[in-house]
XYZ file of C-alpha atoms in Angstrom:
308
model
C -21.350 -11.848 6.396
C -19.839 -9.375 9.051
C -21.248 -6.086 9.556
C -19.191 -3.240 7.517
C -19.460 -0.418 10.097
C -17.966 2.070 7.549
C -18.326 4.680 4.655
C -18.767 2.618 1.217
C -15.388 2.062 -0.264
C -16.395 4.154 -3.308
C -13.900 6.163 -5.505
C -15.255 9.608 -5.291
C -13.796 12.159 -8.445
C -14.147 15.418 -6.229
C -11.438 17.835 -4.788
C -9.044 16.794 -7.339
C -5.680 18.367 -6.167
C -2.847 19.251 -8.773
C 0.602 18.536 -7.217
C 2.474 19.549 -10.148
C 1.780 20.416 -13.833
C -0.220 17.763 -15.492
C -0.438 15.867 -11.911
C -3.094 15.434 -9.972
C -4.410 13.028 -7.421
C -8.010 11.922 -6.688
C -7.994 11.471 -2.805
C -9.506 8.921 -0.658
C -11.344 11.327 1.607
C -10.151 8.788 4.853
C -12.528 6.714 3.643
C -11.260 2.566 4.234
C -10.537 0.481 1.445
C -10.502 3.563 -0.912
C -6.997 4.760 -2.489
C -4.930 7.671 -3.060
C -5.177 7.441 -7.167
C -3.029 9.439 -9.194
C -2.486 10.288 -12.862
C 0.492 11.626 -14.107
C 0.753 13.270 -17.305
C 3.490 14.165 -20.201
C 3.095 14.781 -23.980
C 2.265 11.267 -24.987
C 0.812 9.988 -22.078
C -1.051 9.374 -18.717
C -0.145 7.143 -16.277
C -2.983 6.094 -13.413
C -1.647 5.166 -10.498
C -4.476 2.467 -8.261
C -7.519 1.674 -9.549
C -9.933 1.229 -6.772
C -11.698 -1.652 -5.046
C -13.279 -3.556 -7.963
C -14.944 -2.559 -11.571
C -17.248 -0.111 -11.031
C -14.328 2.018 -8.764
C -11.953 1.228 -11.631
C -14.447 2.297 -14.612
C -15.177 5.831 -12.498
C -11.382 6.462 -12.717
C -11.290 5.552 -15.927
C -13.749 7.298 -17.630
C -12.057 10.713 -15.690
C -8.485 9.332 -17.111
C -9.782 9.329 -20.442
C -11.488 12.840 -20.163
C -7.845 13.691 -18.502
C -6.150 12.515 -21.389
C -7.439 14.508 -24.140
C -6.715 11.519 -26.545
C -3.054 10.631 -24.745
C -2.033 6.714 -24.097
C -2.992 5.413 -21.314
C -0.948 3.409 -18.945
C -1.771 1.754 -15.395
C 0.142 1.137 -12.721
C -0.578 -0.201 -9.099
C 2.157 -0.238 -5.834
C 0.948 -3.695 -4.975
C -1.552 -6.158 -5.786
C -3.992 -6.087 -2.249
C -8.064 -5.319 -3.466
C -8.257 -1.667 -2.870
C -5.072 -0.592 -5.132
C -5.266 -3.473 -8.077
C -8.638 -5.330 -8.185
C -9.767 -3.248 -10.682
C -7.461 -3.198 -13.281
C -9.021 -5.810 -15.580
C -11.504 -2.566 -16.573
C -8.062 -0.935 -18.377
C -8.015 -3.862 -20.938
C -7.773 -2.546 -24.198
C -8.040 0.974 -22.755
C -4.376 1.573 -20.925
C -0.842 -1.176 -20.626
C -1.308 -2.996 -16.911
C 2.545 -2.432 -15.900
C 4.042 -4.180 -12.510
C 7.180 -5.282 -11.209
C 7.262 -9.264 -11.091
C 6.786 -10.060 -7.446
C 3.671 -7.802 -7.698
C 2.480 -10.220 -10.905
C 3.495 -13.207 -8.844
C 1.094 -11.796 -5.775
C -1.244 -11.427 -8.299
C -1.821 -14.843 -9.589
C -0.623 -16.668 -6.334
C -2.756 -14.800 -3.858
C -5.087 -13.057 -6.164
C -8.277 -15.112 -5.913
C -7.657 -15.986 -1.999
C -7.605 -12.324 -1.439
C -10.830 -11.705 -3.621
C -12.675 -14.328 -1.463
C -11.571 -12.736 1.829
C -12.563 -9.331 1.436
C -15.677 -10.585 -0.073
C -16.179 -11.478 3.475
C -15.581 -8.013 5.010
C -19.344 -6.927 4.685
C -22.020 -6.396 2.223
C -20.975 -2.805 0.730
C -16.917 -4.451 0.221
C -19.135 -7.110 -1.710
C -21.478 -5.540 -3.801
C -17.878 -3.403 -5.269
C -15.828 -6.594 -5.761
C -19.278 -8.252 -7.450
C -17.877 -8.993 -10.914
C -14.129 -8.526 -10.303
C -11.704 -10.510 -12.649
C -8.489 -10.881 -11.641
C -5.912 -8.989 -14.189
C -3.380 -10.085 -16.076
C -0.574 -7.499 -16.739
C 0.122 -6.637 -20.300
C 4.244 -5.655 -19.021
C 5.835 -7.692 -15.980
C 9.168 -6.156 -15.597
C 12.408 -6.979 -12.832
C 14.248 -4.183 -11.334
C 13.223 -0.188 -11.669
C 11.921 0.582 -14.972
C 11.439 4.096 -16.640
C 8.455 5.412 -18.075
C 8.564 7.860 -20.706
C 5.331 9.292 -21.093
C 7.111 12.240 -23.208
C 9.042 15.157 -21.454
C 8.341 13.522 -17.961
C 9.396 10.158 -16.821
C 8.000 8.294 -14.492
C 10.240 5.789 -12.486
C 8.412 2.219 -10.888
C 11.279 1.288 -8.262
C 9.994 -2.090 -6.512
C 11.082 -2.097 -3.076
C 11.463 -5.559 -1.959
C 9.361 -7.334 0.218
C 8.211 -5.021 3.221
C 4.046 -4.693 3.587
C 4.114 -6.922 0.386
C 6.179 -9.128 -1.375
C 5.613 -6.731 -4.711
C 5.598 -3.412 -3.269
C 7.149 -1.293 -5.493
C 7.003 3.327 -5.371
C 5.999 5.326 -8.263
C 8.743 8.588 -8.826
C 8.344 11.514 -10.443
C 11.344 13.072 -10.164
C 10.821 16.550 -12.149
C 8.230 17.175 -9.628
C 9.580 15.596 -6.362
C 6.711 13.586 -6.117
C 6.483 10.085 -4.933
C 3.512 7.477 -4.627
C 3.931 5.130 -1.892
C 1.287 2.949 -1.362
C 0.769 1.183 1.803
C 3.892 1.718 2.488
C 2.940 4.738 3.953
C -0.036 5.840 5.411
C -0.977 9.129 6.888
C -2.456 9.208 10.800
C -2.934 5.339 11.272
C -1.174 2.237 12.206
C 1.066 0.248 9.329
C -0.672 -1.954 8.021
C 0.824 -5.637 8.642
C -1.454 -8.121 6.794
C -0.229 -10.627 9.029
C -2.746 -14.039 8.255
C -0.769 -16.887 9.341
C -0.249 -19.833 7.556
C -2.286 -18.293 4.611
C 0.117 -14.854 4.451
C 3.177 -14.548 5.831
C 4.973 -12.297 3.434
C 4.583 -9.172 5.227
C 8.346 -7.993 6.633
C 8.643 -5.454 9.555
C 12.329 -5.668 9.135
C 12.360 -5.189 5.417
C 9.692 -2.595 5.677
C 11.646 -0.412 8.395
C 14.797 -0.888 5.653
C 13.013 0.530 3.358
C 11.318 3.224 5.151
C 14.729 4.638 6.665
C 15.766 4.430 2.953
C 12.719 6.580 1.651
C 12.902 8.839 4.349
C 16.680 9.670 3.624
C 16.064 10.558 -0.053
C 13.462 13.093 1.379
C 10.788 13.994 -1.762
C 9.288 17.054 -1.508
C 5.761 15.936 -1.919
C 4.849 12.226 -0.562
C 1.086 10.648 -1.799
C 0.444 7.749 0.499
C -1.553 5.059 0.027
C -4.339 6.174 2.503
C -4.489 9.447 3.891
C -3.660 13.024 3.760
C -0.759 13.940 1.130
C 2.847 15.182 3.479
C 6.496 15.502 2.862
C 9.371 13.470 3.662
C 7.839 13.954 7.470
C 5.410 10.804 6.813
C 8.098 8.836 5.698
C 10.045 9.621 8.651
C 6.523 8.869 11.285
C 6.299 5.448 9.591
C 9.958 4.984 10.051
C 9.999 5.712 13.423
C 6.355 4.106 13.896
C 8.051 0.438 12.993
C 11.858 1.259 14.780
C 9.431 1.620 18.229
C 7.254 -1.183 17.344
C 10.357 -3.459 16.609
C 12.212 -2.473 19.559
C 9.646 -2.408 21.803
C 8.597 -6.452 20.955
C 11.579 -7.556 20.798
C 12.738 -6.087 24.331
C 10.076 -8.035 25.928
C 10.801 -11.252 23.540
C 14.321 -10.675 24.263
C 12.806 -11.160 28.445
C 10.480 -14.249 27.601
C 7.464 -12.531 27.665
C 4.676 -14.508 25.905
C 3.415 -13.330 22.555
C 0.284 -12.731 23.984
C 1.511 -10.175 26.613
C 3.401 -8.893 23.996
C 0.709 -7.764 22.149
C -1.376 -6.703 25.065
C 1.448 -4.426 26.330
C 3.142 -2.991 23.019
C -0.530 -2.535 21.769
C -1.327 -0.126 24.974
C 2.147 1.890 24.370
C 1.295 2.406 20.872
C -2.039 3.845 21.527
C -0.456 5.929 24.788
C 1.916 7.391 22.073
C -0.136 7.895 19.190
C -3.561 8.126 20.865
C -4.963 10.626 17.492
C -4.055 7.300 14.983
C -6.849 4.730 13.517
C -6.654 1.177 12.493
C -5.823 0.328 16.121
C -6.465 -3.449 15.085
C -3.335 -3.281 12.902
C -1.150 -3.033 16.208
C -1.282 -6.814 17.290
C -0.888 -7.824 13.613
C 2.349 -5.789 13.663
C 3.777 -7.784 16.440
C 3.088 -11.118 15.449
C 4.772 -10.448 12.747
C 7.777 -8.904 14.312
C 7.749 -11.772 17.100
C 8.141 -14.031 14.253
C 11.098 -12.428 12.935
C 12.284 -11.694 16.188
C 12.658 -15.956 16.427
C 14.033 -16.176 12.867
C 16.724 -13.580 13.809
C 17.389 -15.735 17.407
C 17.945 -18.809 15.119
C 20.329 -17.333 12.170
C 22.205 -15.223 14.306
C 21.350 -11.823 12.799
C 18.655 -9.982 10.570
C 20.470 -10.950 7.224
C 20.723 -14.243 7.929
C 17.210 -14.466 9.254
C 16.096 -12.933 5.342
């Protein structure tokens, strides 16, 4: 098993921060595999957004939801179905309703256990919190947006299409200008492109910079990403302009014949050069496989729609 050079990926319930009236967010403290997690409140109910990497993550953050409650339903929700953000939520039976869009349930099921066993792999302390993880089933699978009344708020789950994931989907709360990204967006680091070919190929650069130029246009006031300090519409924008450069930038030298390989080498040492304060440098090659895939999918159909 490799070495895991980093903090435990533990859920920590400190330095809660209230964004709004009856919603606060638990944050990851930069620590890897750990979420943003938020919980959103209204008469009736909470909603928990993430659970954490595995049960024991996922029983911390719900044993503060239920204190947070004060006797309230609970509901879960998750922005897409990777370890950190939806491995836990089998610890919410019985306690809260499991709600996703359906490509997130599809990811789920299809890519669920494949996922457990690689980031069993990742090191011991990645391990030991996935030790006893069972895969959830969703108790409401739903297609297009769907509101959430959780009594004088509502909470909005807009899936985005495929972009980091093939179930991403943004949590809105649009009384308070708030919106939960996910890995959509991240603050300080690389995008994440979990780019494992043949095993997972659904990550989208195109898709993803789509959606990010459409995010960044509605402009909330308060963003929560899915790692990282909480912005403004300003992160969206970064990310945006993060994945136009790393786009246009691969495909300049694909569009010249450059090998992948140089590719990677070169756009990789730009990136840094340009963003030299950002972690998860490792994501950087990822991203360009990716996009050098697409890049050929787009040569053969003509243009990017056709290439979708």
């Amino acid at each position: 098993m490799a070495e895991y050079p980093f903090p435990d990926p533990i859920v920590e319930i400190s330095d809660v921060r209230e964004l709004a009236h009856d919603l606060v967010v638990v944050p990851n403290r930069d620590v890897d595999l750990v979420p943003n997690v938020g919980l959103i409140g209204g008469t009736e109910a909470v909603l928990v957004v993430e659970t954490g990497l595995g049960p024991r993550n996922a029983q911390r953050i719900l044993a503060f939801a239920a204190d947070y409650s004060k006797g309230r339903r609970l509901y879960l929700t998750t922005t897409h179905f990777h370890p950190e953000h939806a491995f836990g939520a089998h610890e919410f039976s019985g306690e809260a309703t499991y709600l996703v869009n359906q490509a997130q349930a599809d990811d789920l099921a299809q890519k669920g256990a494949g996922y457990l066993a690689m980031f069993t792999q990742l090191g011991a302390p990645v391990a030991r919190e996935l030790d006893g993880t069972r895969l959830p089933e969703p108790d409401v699978i739903y297609d297009g947006t769907y509101d959430l009344d959780l009594g004088g708020r509502t909470v909005r789950l807009r899936p985005t299409g495929r972009a980091h994931s093939r179930g991403d989907q943004v949590v809105e709360v649009p009384d308070a200008d708030v919106l939960f990204t996910g890995d959509l967006a991240e603050t300080g680091q690389f995008a994440i492109f979990p780019w494992f070919p043949p095993h997972d190929t659904d990550v989208s650069g195109i898709r993803w910079l789509r959606v990010m130029e459409t995010l960044a246009a509605e402009a909330p006031g308060i963003v929560v990403p899915g790692h990282g300090a909480i912005g403004d519409a300003g992160l969206l924008a970064d990310v945006r302009d993060y994945l136009k450069e790393l786009r246009d930038e691969t495909w300049r030298r694909r569009d010249s014949a450059v090998s992948e390989e140089t590719v990677a080498e070169e756009v990789r040492a730009l990136m840094i050069e340009r963003h030299p304060d950002w972690r998860m440098r490792e994501w950087i090659e990822r991203g360009v496989g990716c996009l050098c895939a697409e890049h050929a999918a787009v040569g053969r159909a003509g243009t990017e729609a056709e290439a979708e």
